[in-house]
Structure formats: structure tokens, C-alpha cells
């Protein structure tokens, strides 16, 4: 009997439209547990489906394939049949007139999002954004549902329900909140000077209300909250262990945000960043757009202390049931109804 290696705790990416031999070798490394896709990995549905099949076949236990596919301006796959999805702010606007309609439409959008990705072999989308819309963050902006945490929680719950109907897990981001700061953590090191009490009352509230039964994974922000801790949230034991795990009782998966972002640079080189994230309590770290750094990390990283419990949590993100292929999906009335609503939501 062939032993099935458990997945690792590093998520990497691939460069193009198909899996190259050196990339397949990288994905077989025992530290690798997932692959994140980008727009550069998409040419057509057929090609995307083949790429996902190649990635899944690399290991005895398939790697988790993820993508940032939220809707609006953050939608990696937009052509060859993929439905244009509304930005999340649109549901907040609808909420102002009809809260029940907003929740129903968010569920239908979540279903289309999840069903289309799963039909091509993608397992997880890093969505929904739970950041509050303070009207001052260009990187968050219309990716956020609303300014009020209660509304964000309700609309996110509705979207997650749609994802669940498609057999897809969700990931709330960016804990405890990225919406207040102006700086973009992709290029800068954002600092949020508010008190812990204000952040918990406002930005972090949706995480406490949703919990791991609704929100199976979370991604912390590369933001420093100096009145709480000197480290960015994704490198902070205080935020992840004390606040998220202990105070909020969260037991789901914690992903780091991309360790190649400028907001992660405060922790040092790529190995130091990964060690800081794992030391803080992250279950899986992301290394995107820098295969050289991914290889460096895989060569130097020792198995994190939380490996067994982290892998057990990560496995819970795998789709729970088989999905329809693309052609079969097109003939499902449930999908057709949800898909046809999307242009109406966008147009208003």
C-alpha cells in the first residue's frame, strides 16, 4: 500500500497556462500544501480545467487549489463563459433599500462564484472581504460590503451560504480589518493607530459573529496596530492566538497573506517571514509571484510545530461533494437562475 503524504503548509503559484516539469517537482515538495492561481493562469475554461487536473494529480492527496475571485475588480477569470460578478459594495447599496433582497442576491452570487470555479477544478476562493468601508482605502474600496459591521456580517453570511451550496469553503479577510488604513499593504506598511477596543467593536466584530462554523478560514492583514502589538496582525501571536483563537474562540484555518508583499517585509527575509507567521499561529503561508523565494523557503524551512493540527484544519477546506462539470452546470436551472441575476445586480 502506497503511503499518502499529508499536505504541507506552504501555498505557492505556477507561472503559466500549464504545469512545467520543474513546477511539478516543486509541488511535490513535502512543505507544499496548496497552489494559488492568477489571471495569468487563465486562457480558457478548457485550459484552466486541464491545469487544475494536472495540479491535483501531482500528489497522492490532492493539493488545495485557491484563487482570489471576489467579484468586481478582483475577479481573476472573466471570459469564456465566466459570469461577470458584482463588487461587494453593490450588495451594501441594495441593503439600504431592501435588506432581504440584498441577502438573497448575495447568496445567488456566492453560488455562481463557487459553482463556476468548482466546475473547472478550483477548490477555494479567498472571499469574502470582511473589511469595513470607511471610504478611504483604495486597495479595499468597493471590495467591502458596507461601513456597518452588522451589515457586513449579514451579507457575508449570505454570500458564504451560496458558496456552501456549490460545495466551496470561504475565507474571511483581512483580520482584524484593513479598511481603515489608507496605505496599500502590497506596496507599503500600513499602520492603524486605533485602540483595541475600537477595532474589536467595529472591524473585528464580523469575525466574532460569524465564527468558524460559518467562516472556515481567515486571512490576517499585513497591517500594524501599534496600540495593540508592534507586529503586523499576520505575524502577531497576540492577534492570532489571544484575540482570534482564545477570545473569539476561532478554530478554523488561518492563512497568511502573501509573504512577498511589502507589508510583510518588516519580518525579514522569506524564511523569517514564514517562521514569524507560523510562530504567530498561521496554518498555511502564501508565497506568490516569486518562485525563487518559494524555492528558497522550501529548501530552508523546517516543519512547523503546529503541523499536525494545521494539516487537520486545512483538510477541512477540501470540497465536500463532487461538482458538475461546466457543460452539466449550464443545464441546471438553479445555476441558470442565479447567473441571470448577476447582470441585473451590476446594472442596478
Short mmCIF file of C-alpha atoms in Angstrom, two decimals:
data_model
loop_
_atom_site.label_atom_id
_atom_site.label_comp_id
_atom_site.label_asym_id
_atom_site.label_seq_id
_atom_site.Cartn_x
_atom_site.Cartn_y
_atom_site.Cartn_z
CA UNK A 1 0.00 0.00 0.00
CA UNK A 2 1.39 3.39 -1.03
CA UNK A 3 1.63 5.91 1.82
CA UNK A 4 -0.31 9.13 1.23
CA UNK A 5 1.79 12.11 2.23
CA UNK A 6 -0.15 14.75 4.16
CA UNK A 7 -0.20 18.19 2.58
CA UNK A 8 2.32 20.78 3.71
CA UNK A 9 1.73 24.30 4.94
CA UNK A 10 3.07 26.45 2.08
CA UNK A 11 0.90 27.67 -0.80
CA UNK A 12 2.80 28.57 -3.97
CA UNK A 13 1.84 29.55 -7.51
CA UNK A 14 2.62 28.50 -11.07
CA UNK A 15 3.85 30.69 -13.87
CA UNK A 16 1.72 29.97 -16.90
CA UNK A 17 -1.11 28.08 -18.55
CA UNK A 18 0.18 24.56 -17.94
CA UNK A 19 2.32 22.84 -15.37
CA UNK A 20 6.02 22.74 -16.23
CA UNK A 21 8.20 19.82 -15.04
CA UNK A 22 10.15 22.00 -12.59
CA UNK A 23 6.87 23.28 -11.17
CA UNK A 24 5.51 19.78 -10.74
CA UNK A 25 8.69 18.94 -8.84
CA UNK A 26 8.16 21.98 -6.60
CA UNK A 27 4.58 20.94 -5.89
CA UNK A 28 5.77 17.51 -4.76
CA UNK A 29 7.89 19.08 -2.03
CA UNK A 30 6.52 17.93 1.35
CA UNK A 31 6.16 21.51 2.59
CA UNK A 32 3.76 22.41 -0.24
CA UNK A 33 0.06 22.11 0.53
CA UNK A 34 -1.64 24.35 -1.99
CA UNK A 35 -1.48 26.38 -5.19
CA UNK A 36 -2.90 29.85 -5.80
CA UNK A 37 -3.90 30.80 -9.35
CA UNK A 38 -3.88 34.23 -11.00
CA UNK A 39 -5.25 35.78 -14.19
CA UNK A 40 -2.04 34.80 -15.99
CA UNK A 41 -3.01 31.15 -15.46
CA UNK A 42 -6.23 31.53 -17.46
CA UNK A 43 -6.69 31.41 -21.21
CA UNK A 44 -9.88 29.37 -21.47
CA UNK A 45 -12.10 27.14 -19.38
CA UNK A 46 -10.73 24.03 -21.05
CA UNK A 47 -7.15 25.10 -20.34
CA UNK A 48 -7.97 26.05 -16.72
CA UNK A 49 -9.68 22.71 -16.13
CA UNK A 50 -6.67 20.86 -17.52
CA UNK A 51 -4.25 22.90 -15.39
CA UNK A 52 -6.25 22.16 -12.23
CA UNK A 53 -6.34 18.46 -13.13
CA UNK A 54 -2.55 18.46 -13.59
CA UNK A 55 -2.05 20.15 -10.21
CA UNK A 56 -4.43 17.79 -8.42
CA UNK A 57 -2.68 14.77 -9.95
CA UNK A 58 0.80 15.78 -8.75
CA UNK A 59 0.30 14.40 -5.23
CA UNK A 60 -1.42 11.31 -3.83
CA UNK A 61 -3.51 13.64 -1.68
CA UNK A 62 -4.55 16.49 -3.99
CA UNK A 63 -3.22 19.94 -3.25
CA UNK A 64 -5.70 22.69 -2.39
CA UNK A 65 -6.20 25.00 -5.40
CA UNK A 66 -7.21 28.55 -4.49
CA UNK A 67 -7.76 31.88 -6.20
CA UNK A 68 -8.66 35.48 -5.35
CA UNK A 69 -12.02 35.57 -7.12
CA UNK A 70 -14.29 38.00 -5.25
CA UNK A 71 -16.25 39.79 -7.97
CA UNK A 72 -15.91 43.34 -9.22
CA UNK A 73 -12.32 44.38 -9.90
CA UNK A 74 -10.92 41.30 -8.14
CA UNK A 75 -12.11 38.51 -10.42
CA UNK A 76 -9.29 36.51 -11.97
CA UNK A 77 -11.32 34.69 -14.63
CA UNK A 78 -13.66 36.91 -16.65
CA UNK A 79 -14.08 35.40 -20.12
CA UNK A 80 -15.01 32.21 -21.97
CA UNK A 81 -18.28 31.80 -20.08
CA UNK A 82 -17.32 33.05 -16.62
CA UNK A 83 -20.08 35.31 -15.34
CA UNK A 84 -19.12 38.93 -14.54
CA UNK A 85 -19.80 39.28 -10.81
CA UNK A 86 -20.71 42.48 -8.95
CA UNK A 87 -18.42 44.16 -6.45
CA UNK A 88 -19.47 43.58 -2.86
CA UNK A 89 -20.35 47.23 -2.27
CA UNK A 90 -23.29 46.72 -4.62
CA UNK A 91 -24.97 44.49 -2.05
CA UNK A 92 -24.46 47.12 0.61
CA UNK A 93 -26.21 49.62 -1.65
CA UNK A 94 -29.13 47.26 -2.20
CA UNK A 95 -29.29 46.67 1.57
CA UNK A 96 -30.17 50.33 2.12
CA UNK A 97 -33.46 49.80 0.26
CA UNK A 98 -34.19 46.12 0.92
CA UNK A 99 -32.04 44.08 3.30
CA UNK A 100 -33.72 40.76 2.49
CA UNK A 101 -33.23 41.28 -1.24
CA UNK A 102 -29.57 42.11 -0.68
CA UNK A 103 -29.02 38.90 1.26
CA UNK A 104 -30.85 36.78 -1.30
CA UNK A 105 -28.84 38.27 -4.16
CA UNK A 106 -25.56 37.83 -2.27
CA UNK A 107 -26.37 34.14 -1.84
CA UNK A 108 -27.04 33.76 -5.57
CA UNK A 109 -23.74 35.49 -6.38
CA UNK A 110 -21.87 33.22 -3.99
CA UNK A 111 -23.43 30.21 -5.66
CA UNK A 112 -22.42 31.30 -9.17
CA UNK A 113 -18.92 32.18 -7.99
CA UNK A 114 -18.40 28.81 -6.32
CA UNK A 115 -20.12 26.67 -8.95
CA UNK A 116 -18.16 28.09 -11.88
CA UNK A 117 -14.80 27.77 -10.14
CA UNK A 118 -15.51 24.25 -8.94
CA UNK A 119 -16.64 23.19 -12.43
CA UNK A 120 -13.08 23.98 -13.56
CA UNK A 121 -11.34 22.31 -10.62
CA UNK A 122 -10.68 25.24 -8.27
CA UNK A 123 -11.31 24.31 -4.63
CA UNK A 124 -11.34 27.62 -2.73
CA UNK A 125 -11.77 31.33 -3.34
CA UNK A 126 -10.26 33.79 -0.87
CA UNK A 127 -13.55 35.57 -0.29
CA UNK A 128 -15.45 37.34 1.27
CA UNK A 129 -13.78 40.60 2.25
CA UNK A 130 -14.96 41.49 5.77
CA UNK A 131 -13.21 44.85 5.92
CA UNK A 132 -15.42 47.84 6.68
CA UNK A 133 -15.88 50.51 4.03
CA UNK A 134 -14.55 53.69 5.61
CA UNK A 135 -14.29 55.31 2.19
CA UNK A 136 -10.54 55.92 2.46
CA UNK A 137 -8.79 52.69 1.43
CA UNK A 138 -8.07 52.46 -2.28
CA UNK A 139 -6.99 48.81 -2.07
CA UNK A 140 -10.23 47.79 -0.31
CA UNK A 141 -12.73 50.33 -1.66
CA UNK A 142 -15.71 48.69 -3.33
CA UNK A 143 -14.48 45.22 -2.34
CA UNK A 144 -16.13 45.89 1.05
CA UNK A 145 -19.85 45.32 1.61
CA UNK A 146 -20.64 48.25 3.90
CA UNK A 147 -19.45 50.54 6.67
CA UNK A 148 -21.51 48.91 9.42
CA UNK A 149 -20.12 45.64 10.86
CA UNK A 150 -23.62 44.19 11.36
CA UNK A 151 -24.42 44.64 7.68
CA UNK A 152 -21.05 43.22 6.61
CA UNK A 153 -21.63 40.12 8.74
CA UNK A 154 -25.13 39.52 7.39
CA UNK A 155 -24.17 39.98 3.73
CA UNK A 156 -21.02 37.89 4.14
CA UNK A 157 -23.05 35.12 5.73
CA UNK A 158 -25.40 35.17 2.75
CA UNK A 159 -22.53 35.02 0.24
CA UNK A 160 -20.93 32.17 2.20
CA UNK A 161 -24.22 30.28 2.09
CA UNK A 162 -24.10 30.47 -1.71
CA UNK A 163 -20.53 29.18 -1.73
CA UNK A 164 -21.57 26.31 0.51
CA UNK A 165 -24.39 25.38 -1.88
CA UNK A 166 -21.67 24.97 -4.52
CA UNK A 167 -19.54 22.89 -2.15
CA UNK A 168 -16.90 25.61 -1.65
CA UNK A 169 -15.43 26.87 1.60
CA UNK A 170 -14.91 30.58 2.34
CA UNK A 171 -12.07 32.74 3.68
CA UNK A 172 -12.76 35.99 5.53
CA UNK A 173 -10.17 38.72 5.12
CA UNK A 174 -8.32 40.78 6.32
CA UNK A 175 -8.45 40.17 10.09
CA UNK A 176 -8.93 42.27 12.18
CA UNK A 177 -9.56 44.88 9.48
CA UNK A 178 -7.81 46.62 6.57
CA UNK A 179 -10.49 49.13 5.64
CA UNK A 180 -9.47 51.99 7.96
CA UNK A 181 -5.89 52.47 6.72
CA UNK A 182 -5.16 54.35 3.51
CA UNK A 183 -1.88 52.58 2.64
CA UNK A 184 -1.89 49.50 0.40
CA UNK A 185 -0.03 46.64 2.11
CA UNK A 186 1.05 45.31 -1.30
CA UNK A 187 3.39 48.30 -1.61
CA UNK A 188 3.58 49.92 1.84
CA UNK A 189 3.50 49.04 5.54
CA UNK A 190 0.09 50.27 6.78
CA UNK A 191 -0.26 51.46 10.37
CA UNK A 192 -3.62 51.72 12.16
CA UNK A 193 -3.34 53.81 15.34
CA UNK A 194 -6.76 52.98 16.80
CA UNK A 195 -7.28 51.32 20.15
CA UNK A 196 -8.00 47.63 20.62
CA UNK A 197 -11.46 48.47 21.95
CA UNK A 198 -12.42 50.41 18.81
CA UNK A 199 -11.07 47.76 16.45
CA UNK A 200 -12.88 44.97 18.28
CA UNK A 201 -16.14 46.94 18.41
CA UNK A 202 -16.01 47.80 14.70
CA UNK A 203 -13.70 45.94 12.30
CA UNK A 204 -13.26 42.64 14.14
CA UNK A 205 -16.94 42.26 15.04
CA UNK A 206 -17.94 40.24 11.93
CA UNK A 207 -15.34 37.58 12.76
CA UNK A 208 -16.79 37.09 16.22
CA UNK A 209 -20.35 36.95 14.91
CA UNK A 210 -19.65 34.53 12.05
CA UNK A 211 -17.24 32.14 13.80
CA UNK A 212 -15.62 29.04 12.34
CA UNK A 213 -18.93 27.21 11.77
CA UNK A 214 -19.75 29.78 9.05
CA UNK A 215 -16.27 31.03 8.21
CA UNK A 216 -13.92 28.04 7.86
CA UNK A 217 -10.80 30.11 7.15
CA UNK A 218 -9.44 33.58 7.86
CA UNK A 219 -6.61 35.69 6.44
CA UNK A 220 -5.00 38.32 8.70
CA UNK A 221 -3.95 41.74 7.44
CA UNK A 222 -0.38 42.91 6.86
CA UNK A 223 -1.27 45.93 9.00
CA UNK A 224 0.42 47.09 12.21
CA UNK A 225 -1.84 48.17 15.07
CA UNK A 226 0.78 49.74 17.39
CA UNK A 227 -1.59 50.34 20.32
CA UNK A 228 -2.19 46.56 20.36
CA UNK A 229 1.07 44.96 19.16
CA UNK A 230 4.23 46.02 17.34
CA UNK A 231 3.89 43.23 14.76
CA UNK A 232 1.52 43.11 11.77
CA UNK A 233 -1.55 41.04 12.57
CA UNK A 234 -0.37 38.10 10.46
CA UNK A 235 2.85 37.90 12.50
CA UNK A 236 1.26 38.60 15.87
CA UNK A 237 0.62 35.92 18.47
CA UNK A 238 -1.50 38.46 20.31
CA UNK A 239 -3.88 38.93 17.39
CA UNK A 240 -4.00 35.31 16.19
CA UNK A 241 -3.65 33.35 19.42
CA UNK A 242 -5.05 35.63 22.10
CA UNK A 243 -7.73 37.54 20.19
CA UNK A 244 -8.76 35.25 17.32
CA UNK A 245 -8.24 31.80 18.84
CA UNK A 246 -8.87 32.44 22.53
CA UNK A 247 -11.10 35.50 22.84
CA UNK A 248 -13.21 34.87 19.73
CA UNK A 249 -12.93 31.06 20.04
CA UNK A 250 -12.00 30.62 16.39
CA UNK A 251 -10.92 27.08 15.40
CA UNK A 252 -10.73 27.35 11.60
CA UNK A 253 -7.77 27.71 9.24
CA UNK A 254 -5.61 30.84 9.41
CA UNK A 255 -3.81 31.73 6.16
CA UNK A 256 -1.06 34.31 6.00
CA UNK A 257 -1.45 36.96 3.33
CA UNK A 258 1.19 36.88 0.60
CA UNK A 259 4.62 36.91 2.26
CA UNK A 260 6.17 38.75 -0.70
CA UNK A 261 4.06 41.86 -0.08
CA UNK A 262 5.74 45.00 1.26
CA UNK A 263 3.60 44.82 4.37
CA UNK A 264 5.36 41.54 5.27
CA UNK A 265 8.88 42.92 4.86
CA UNK A 266 9.12 44.02 8.49
CA UNK A 267 9.67 40.38 9.49
CA UNK A 268 12.89 39.98 7.47
CA UNK A 269 13.74 37.58 4.64
CA UNK A 270 11.32 34.99 3.28
CA UNK A 271 12.30 32.34 5.85
CA UNK A 272 11.95 34.81 8.73
CA UNK A 273 8.54 35.87 7.40
CA UNK A 274 7.28 32.30 7.24
CA UNK A 275 8.67 31.50 10.68
CA UNK A 276 7.02 34.62 12.10
CA UNK A 277 3.68 33.68 10.54
CA UNK A 278 3.82 30.09 11.78
CA UNK A 279 5.04 31.26 15.18
CA UNK A 280 2.07 33.58 15.45
CA UNK A 281 -0.32 30.72 14.69
CA UNK A 282 -0.90 30.71 10.93
CA UNK A 283 -1.68 27.28 9.49
CA UNK A 284 -0.60 27.99 5.91
CA UNK A 285 1.58 30.71 4.36
CA UNK A 286 1.35 32.12 0.83
CA UNK A 287 4.36 32.89 -1.37
CA UNK A 288 3.15 34.49 -4.61
CA UNK A 289 4.80 35.73 -7.80
CA UNK A 290 8.32 34.90 -6.65
CA UNK A 291 9.17 31.26 -7.45
CA UNK A 292 12.78 31.96 -6.44
CA UNK A 293 11.66 32.90 -2.93
CA UNK A 294 9.30 29.92 -2.82
CA UNK A 295 12.21 27.59 -3.60
CA UNK A 296 14.40 29.28 -1.01
CA UNK A 297 11.71 28.84 1.63
CA UNK A 298 11.05 25.21 0.75
CA UNK A 299 14.77 24.43 0.99
CA UNK A 300 15.28 26.16 4.35
CA UNK A 301 12.01 25.69 6.22
CA UNK A 302 11.73 23.11 8.97
CA UNK A 303 8.38 21.53 9.72
CA UNK A 304 6.35 23.99 11.81
CA UNK A 305 5.46 22.94 15.34
CA UNK A 306 1.74 23.17 14.61
CA UNK A 307 1.96 20.87 11.57
CA UNK A 308 -0.40 18.08 12.65
CA UNK A 309 -3.23 20.32 13.86
CA UNK A 310 -2.77 22.74 10.95
CA UNK A 311 -2.98 19.95 8.35
CA UNK A 312 -6.12 18.60 10.03
CA UNK A 313 -7.73 22.03 9.72
CA UNK A 314 -6.55 22.57 6.13
CA UNK A 315 -8.06 19.26 5.07
CA UNK A 316 -11.47 20.55 6.18
CA UNK A 317 -11.35 23.11 3.34
CA UNK A 318 -11.45 20.46 0.63
CA UNK A 319 -14.77 20.34 -1.27
CA UNK A 320 -17.22 18.02 0.48
CA UNK A 321 -19.05 16.71 -2.59
CA UNK A 322 -18.49 16.21 -6.30
CA UNK A 323 -19.44 19.07 -8.58
CA UNK A 324 -20.98 19.23 -12.02
CA UNK A 325 -18.67 19.80 -14.97
CA UNK A 326 -19.15 23.00 -16.95
CA UNK A 327 -21.49 21.57 -19.58
CA UNK A 328 -23.70 19.89 -16.99
CA UNK A 329 -23.76 23.09 -14.92
CA UNK A 330 -25.17 25.07 -17.84
CA UNK A 331 -28.27 22.84 -17.85
CA UNK A 332 -29.06 23.25 -14.17
CA UNK A 333 -31.99 25.58 -13.60
CA UNK A 334 -30.62 26.57 -10.18
CA UNK A 335 -27.43 27.86 -11.77
CA UNK A 336 -29.19 29.50 -14.73
CA UNK A 337 -31.43 31.47 -12.40
CA UNK A 338 -28.52 32.67 -10.24
CA UNK A 339 -26.36 33.51 -13.23
CA UNK A 340 -29.06 35.54 -14.97
CA UNK A 341 -29.40 37.73 -11.87
CA UNK A 342 -25.79 38.91 -11.99
CA UNK A 343 -26.15 41.45 -14.80
CA UNK A 344 -29.25 42.83 -13.10
CA UNK A 345 -27.32 43.29 -9.84
CA UNK A 346 -24.46 45.04 -11.60
CA UNK A 347 -26.69 47.33 -13.64
CA UNK A 348 -28.90 48.16 -10.67
#
